[in-house]
Short mmCIF file of C-alpha atoms in Angstrom, two decimals:
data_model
loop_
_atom_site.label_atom_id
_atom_site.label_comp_id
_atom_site.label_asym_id
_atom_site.label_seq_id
_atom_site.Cartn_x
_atom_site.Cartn_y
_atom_site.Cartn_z
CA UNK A 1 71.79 115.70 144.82
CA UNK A 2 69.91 118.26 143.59
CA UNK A 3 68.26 121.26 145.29
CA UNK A 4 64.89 120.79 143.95
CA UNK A 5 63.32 117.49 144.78
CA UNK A 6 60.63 115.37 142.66
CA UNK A 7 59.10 112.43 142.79
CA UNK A 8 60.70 110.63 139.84
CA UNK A 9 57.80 108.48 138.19
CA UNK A 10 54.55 109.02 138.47
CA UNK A 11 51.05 107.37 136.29
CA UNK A 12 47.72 108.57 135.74
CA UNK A 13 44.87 106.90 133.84
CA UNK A 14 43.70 108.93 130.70
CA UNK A 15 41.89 111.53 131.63
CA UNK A 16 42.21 111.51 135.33
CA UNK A 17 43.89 114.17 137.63
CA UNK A 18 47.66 114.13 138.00
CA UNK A 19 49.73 116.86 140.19
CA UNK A 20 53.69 117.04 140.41
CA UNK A 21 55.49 118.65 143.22
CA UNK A 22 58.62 120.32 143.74
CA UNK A 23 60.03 121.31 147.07
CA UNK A 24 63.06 123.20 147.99
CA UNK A 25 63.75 125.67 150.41
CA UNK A 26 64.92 128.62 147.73
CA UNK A 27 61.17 128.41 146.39
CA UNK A 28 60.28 130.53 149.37
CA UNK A 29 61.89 133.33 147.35
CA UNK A 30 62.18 132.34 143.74
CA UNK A 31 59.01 130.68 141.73
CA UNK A 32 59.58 127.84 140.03
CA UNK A 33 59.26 127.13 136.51
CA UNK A 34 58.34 124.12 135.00
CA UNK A 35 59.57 122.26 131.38
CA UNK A 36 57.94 119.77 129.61
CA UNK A 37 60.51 117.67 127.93
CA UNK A 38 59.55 114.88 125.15
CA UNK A 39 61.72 112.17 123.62
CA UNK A 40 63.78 113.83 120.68
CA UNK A 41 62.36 117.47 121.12
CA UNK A 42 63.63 120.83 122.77
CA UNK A 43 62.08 121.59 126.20
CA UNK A 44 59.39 123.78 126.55
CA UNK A 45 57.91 125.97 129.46
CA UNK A 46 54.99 125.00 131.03
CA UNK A 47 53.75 126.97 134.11
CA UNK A 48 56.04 130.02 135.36
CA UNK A 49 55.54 132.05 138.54
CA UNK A 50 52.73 131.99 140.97
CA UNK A 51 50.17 130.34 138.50
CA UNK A 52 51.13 131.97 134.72
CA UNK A 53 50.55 129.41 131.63
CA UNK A 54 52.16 130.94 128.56
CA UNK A 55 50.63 131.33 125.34
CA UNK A 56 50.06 127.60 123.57
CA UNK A 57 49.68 125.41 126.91
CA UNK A 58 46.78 124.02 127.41
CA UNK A 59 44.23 125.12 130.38
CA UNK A 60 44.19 121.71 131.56
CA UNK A 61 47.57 121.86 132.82
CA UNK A 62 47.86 124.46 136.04
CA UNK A 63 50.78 125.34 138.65
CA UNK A 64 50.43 126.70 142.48
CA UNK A 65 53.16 127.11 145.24
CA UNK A 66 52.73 126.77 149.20
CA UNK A 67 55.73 127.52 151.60
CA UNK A 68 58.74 125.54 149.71
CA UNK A 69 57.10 123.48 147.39
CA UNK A 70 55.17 124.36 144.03
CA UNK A 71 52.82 122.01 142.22
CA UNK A 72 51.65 120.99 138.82
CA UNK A 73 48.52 119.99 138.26
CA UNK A 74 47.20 118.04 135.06
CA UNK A 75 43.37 118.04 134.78
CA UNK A 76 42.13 115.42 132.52
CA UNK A 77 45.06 113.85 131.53
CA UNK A 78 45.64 113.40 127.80
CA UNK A 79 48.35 110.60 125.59
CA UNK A 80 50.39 114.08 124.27
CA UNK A 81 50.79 114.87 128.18
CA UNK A 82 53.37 112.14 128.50
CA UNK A 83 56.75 113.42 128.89
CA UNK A 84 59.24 114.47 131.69
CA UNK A 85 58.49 117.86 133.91
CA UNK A 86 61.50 119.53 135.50
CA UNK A 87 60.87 122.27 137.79
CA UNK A 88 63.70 124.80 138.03
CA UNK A 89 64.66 127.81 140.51
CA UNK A 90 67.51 129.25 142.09
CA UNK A 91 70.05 127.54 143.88
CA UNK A 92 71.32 128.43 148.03
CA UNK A 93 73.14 131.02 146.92
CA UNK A 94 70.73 132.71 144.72
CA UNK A 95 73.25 133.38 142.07
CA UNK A 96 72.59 129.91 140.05
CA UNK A 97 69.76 127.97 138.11
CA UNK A 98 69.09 124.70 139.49
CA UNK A 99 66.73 121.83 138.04
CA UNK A 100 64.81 119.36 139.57
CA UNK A 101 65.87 115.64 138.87
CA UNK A 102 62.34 115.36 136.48
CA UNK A 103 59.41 113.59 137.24
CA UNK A 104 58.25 110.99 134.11
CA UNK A 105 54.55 110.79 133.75
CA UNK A 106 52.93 107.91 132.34
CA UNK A 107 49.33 108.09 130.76
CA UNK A 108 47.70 105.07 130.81
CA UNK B 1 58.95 134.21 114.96
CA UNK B 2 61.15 133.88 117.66
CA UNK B 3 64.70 131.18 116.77
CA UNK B 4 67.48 130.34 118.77
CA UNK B 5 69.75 127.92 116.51
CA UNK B 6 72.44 126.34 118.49
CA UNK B 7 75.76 124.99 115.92
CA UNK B 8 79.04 123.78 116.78
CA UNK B 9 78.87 120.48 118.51
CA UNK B 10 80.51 117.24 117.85
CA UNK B 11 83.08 114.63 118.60
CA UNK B 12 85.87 115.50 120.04
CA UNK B 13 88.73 113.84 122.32
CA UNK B 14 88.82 113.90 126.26
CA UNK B 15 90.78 117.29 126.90
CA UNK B 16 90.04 118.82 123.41
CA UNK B 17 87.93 121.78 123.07
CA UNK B 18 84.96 123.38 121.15
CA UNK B 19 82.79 126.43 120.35
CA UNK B 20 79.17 126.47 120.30
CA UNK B 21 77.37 128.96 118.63
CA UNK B 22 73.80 130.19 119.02
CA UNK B 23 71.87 132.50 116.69
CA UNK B 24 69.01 134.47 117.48
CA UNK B 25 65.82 136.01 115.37
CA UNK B 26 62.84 137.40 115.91
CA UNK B 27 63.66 139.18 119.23
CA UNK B 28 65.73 141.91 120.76
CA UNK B 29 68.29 139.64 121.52
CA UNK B 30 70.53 142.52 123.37
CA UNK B 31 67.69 142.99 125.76
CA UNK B 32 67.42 139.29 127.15
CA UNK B 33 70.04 137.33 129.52
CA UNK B 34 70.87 133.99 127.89
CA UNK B 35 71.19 130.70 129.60
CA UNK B 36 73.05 127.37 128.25
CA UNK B 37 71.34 124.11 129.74
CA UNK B 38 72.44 120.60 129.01
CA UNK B 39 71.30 117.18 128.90
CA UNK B 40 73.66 114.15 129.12
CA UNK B 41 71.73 110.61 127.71
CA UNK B 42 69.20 109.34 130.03
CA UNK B 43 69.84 111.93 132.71
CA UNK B 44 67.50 115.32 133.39
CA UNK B 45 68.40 118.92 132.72
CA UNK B 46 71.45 120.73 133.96
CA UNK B 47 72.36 124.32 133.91
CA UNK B 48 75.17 125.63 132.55
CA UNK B 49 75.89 129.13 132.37
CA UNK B 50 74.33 132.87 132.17
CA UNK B 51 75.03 135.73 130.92
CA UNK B 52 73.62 138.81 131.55
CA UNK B 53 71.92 141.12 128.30
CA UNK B 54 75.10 143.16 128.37
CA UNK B 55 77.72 140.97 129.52
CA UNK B 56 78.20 142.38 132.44
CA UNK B 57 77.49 139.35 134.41
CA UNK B 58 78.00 135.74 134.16
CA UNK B 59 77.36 132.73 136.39
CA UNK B 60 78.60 129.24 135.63
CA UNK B 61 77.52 125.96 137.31
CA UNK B 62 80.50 124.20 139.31
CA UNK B 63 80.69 121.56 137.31
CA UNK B 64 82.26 123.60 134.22
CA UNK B 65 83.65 126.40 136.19
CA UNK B 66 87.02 127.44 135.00
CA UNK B 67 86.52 125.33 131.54
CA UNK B 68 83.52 127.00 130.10
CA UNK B 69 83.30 130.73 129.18
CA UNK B 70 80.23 131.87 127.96
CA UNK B 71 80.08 135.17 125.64
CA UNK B 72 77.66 137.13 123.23
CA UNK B 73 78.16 139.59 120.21
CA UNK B 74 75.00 141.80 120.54
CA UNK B 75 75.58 143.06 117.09
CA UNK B 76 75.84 139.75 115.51
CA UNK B 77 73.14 138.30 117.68
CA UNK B 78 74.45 135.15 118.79
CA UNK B 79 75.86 133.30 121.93
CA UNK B 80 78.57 131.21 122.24
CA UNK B 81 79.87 128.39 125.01
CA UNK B 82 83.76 128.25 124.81
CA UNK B 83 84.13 124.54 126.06
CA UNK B 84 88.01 123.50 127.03
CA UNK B 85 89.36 120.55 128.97
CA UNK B 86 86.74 118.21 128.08
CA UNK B 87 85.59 114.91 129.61
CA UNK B 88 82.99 112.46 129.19
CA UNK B 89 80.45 113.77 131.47
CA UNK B 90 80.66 116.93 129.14
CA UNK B 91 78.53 114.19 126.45
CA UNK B 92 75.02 116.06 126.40
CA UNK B 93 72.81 117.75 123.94
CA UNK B 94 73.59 121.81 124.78
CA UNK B 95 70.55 124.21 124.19
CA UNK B 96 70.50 127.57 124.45
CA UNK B 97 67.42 129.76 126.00
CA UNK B 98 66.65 133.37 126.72
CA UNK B 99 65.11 134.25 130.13
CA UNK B 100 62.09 136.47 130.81
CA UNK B 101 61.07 137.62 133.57
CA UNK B 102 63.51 138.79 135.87
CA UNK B 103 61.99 140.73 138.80
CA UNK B 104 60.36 140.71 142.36
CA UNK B 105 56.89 140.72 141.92
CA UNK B 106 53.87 142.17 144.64
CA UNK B 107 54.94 139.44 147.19
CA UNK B 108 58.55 139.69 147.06
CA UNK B 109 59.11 136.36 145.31
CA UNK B 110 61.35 136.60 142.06
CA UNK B 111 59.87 135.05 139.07
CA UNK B 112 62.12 134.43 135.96
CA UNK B 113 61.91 131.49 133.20
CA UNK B 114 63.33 130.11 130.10
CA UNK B 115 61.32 131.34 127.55
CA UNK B 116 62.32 130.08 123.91
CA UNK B 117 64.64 127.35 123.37
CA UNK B 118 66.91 126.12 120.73
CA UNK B 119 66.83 122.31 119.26
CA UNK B 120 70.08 121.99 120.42
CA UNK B 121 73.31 121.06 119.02
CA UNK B 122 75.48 117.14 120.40
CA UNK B 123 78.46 117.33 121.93
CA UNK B 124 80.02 114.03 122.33
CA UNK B 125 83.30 113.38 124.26
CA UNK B 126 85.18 110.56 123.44
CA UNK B 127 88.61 108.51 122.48
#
């Protein structure tokens, strides 16, 4: 089982408010980082550290962290925003990458 | 702009080996650490391996510890995954990324990510 827990499914109507969680105990000390992954295509990063979007993502998509668990929020969900997320950190030991198991959003 | 171009993959046997290969452009290659991540069919990401921007460190996940051996030529710009003893859970699509990041910031909480990926290259284990 993996270090990084998410919810594995999750739906939200078009245009409505979505948010994604990952907890682990590691993200005390290591931000998570969050991929977007589509059917056929390379992933791409998302949301990185405390709240930092890079360059290309859209503004409706945000990230926050609270004790061992970060979030990621889509606001005003859109049809191109269906895809898996995968957070990803550092494993007990600090020395490793681990991923979360994904979370598959629906838009509806 | 910025390429990572993973080659190399394929069929091979159960217990056979291969080389993967991953060119870089449009960065300073020699100043990033490199990750490989994989992704079986129908399951999520996995980490692989890192290596450090000079070599000087590598980490590999249990799963291919002692098989794998990941390497870079700085000169030539690429990274490679040395991939022996292989089995059928090996089957994934293997991407390369870079990492940025890489420090403690104002509240002592280390922030890192993969950056820029490659489209990957199949490696498929089978009789």
């Amino acid at each position: 089982s993996s270090e990084l827990t998410q919810d594995p499914d999750v739906s939200v109507a078009l245009g409505q408010t979505v948010r994604i969680t990952c907890q682990g105990d590691r993200l005390r000390s290591y931000y998570a980082s969050w991929y977007q992954v589509k059917p056929g295509q390379a992933p791409i990063c998302v949301m990185y550290g405390k709240k930092n979007r890079p360059s290309g993502i859209p503004d409706r998509i945000s990230g926050s962290t609270s004790g061992d668990t970060a979030s990621l929020t889509i606001t005003g969900a859109q049809a191109e925003d269906e895809a898996d997320y995968y957070c990803c950190s550092r494993d007990s030991s600090g020395t490793r990458v681990v991923f979360g198991g994904g979370t598959k959003v629906t838009v509806l | 702009q910025v390429q990572l171009v993973e080659s190399g993959g394929g069929v091979v046997q159960p217990g056979g080996s291969l080389r993967l290969s991953c060119a870089a452009s449009g960065f300073m290659f020699s100043s990033y650490g490199m990750h490989w991540v994989r992704q079986a069919p129908g399951k999520g990401l996995e980490w692989v391996a890192f290596l450090r921007y000079d070599g000087s460190n590598k980490f590999y996940a249990d799963s291919v510890k002692d098989r794998f051996t990941i390497s870079r030529d700085n000169f030539k710009n690429t990274l490679f995954l040395q991939m022996n003893s292989l089995r059928a859970e090996d089957t994934a699509i293997y991407y390369c990324a870079n990492v940025e990041g890489n420090y403690f910031d104002s509240s002592a909480t280390y922030l890192e990510y993969f950056q820029h990926w490659g489209q990957g290259t199949l490696v498929t284990v089978s009789s």
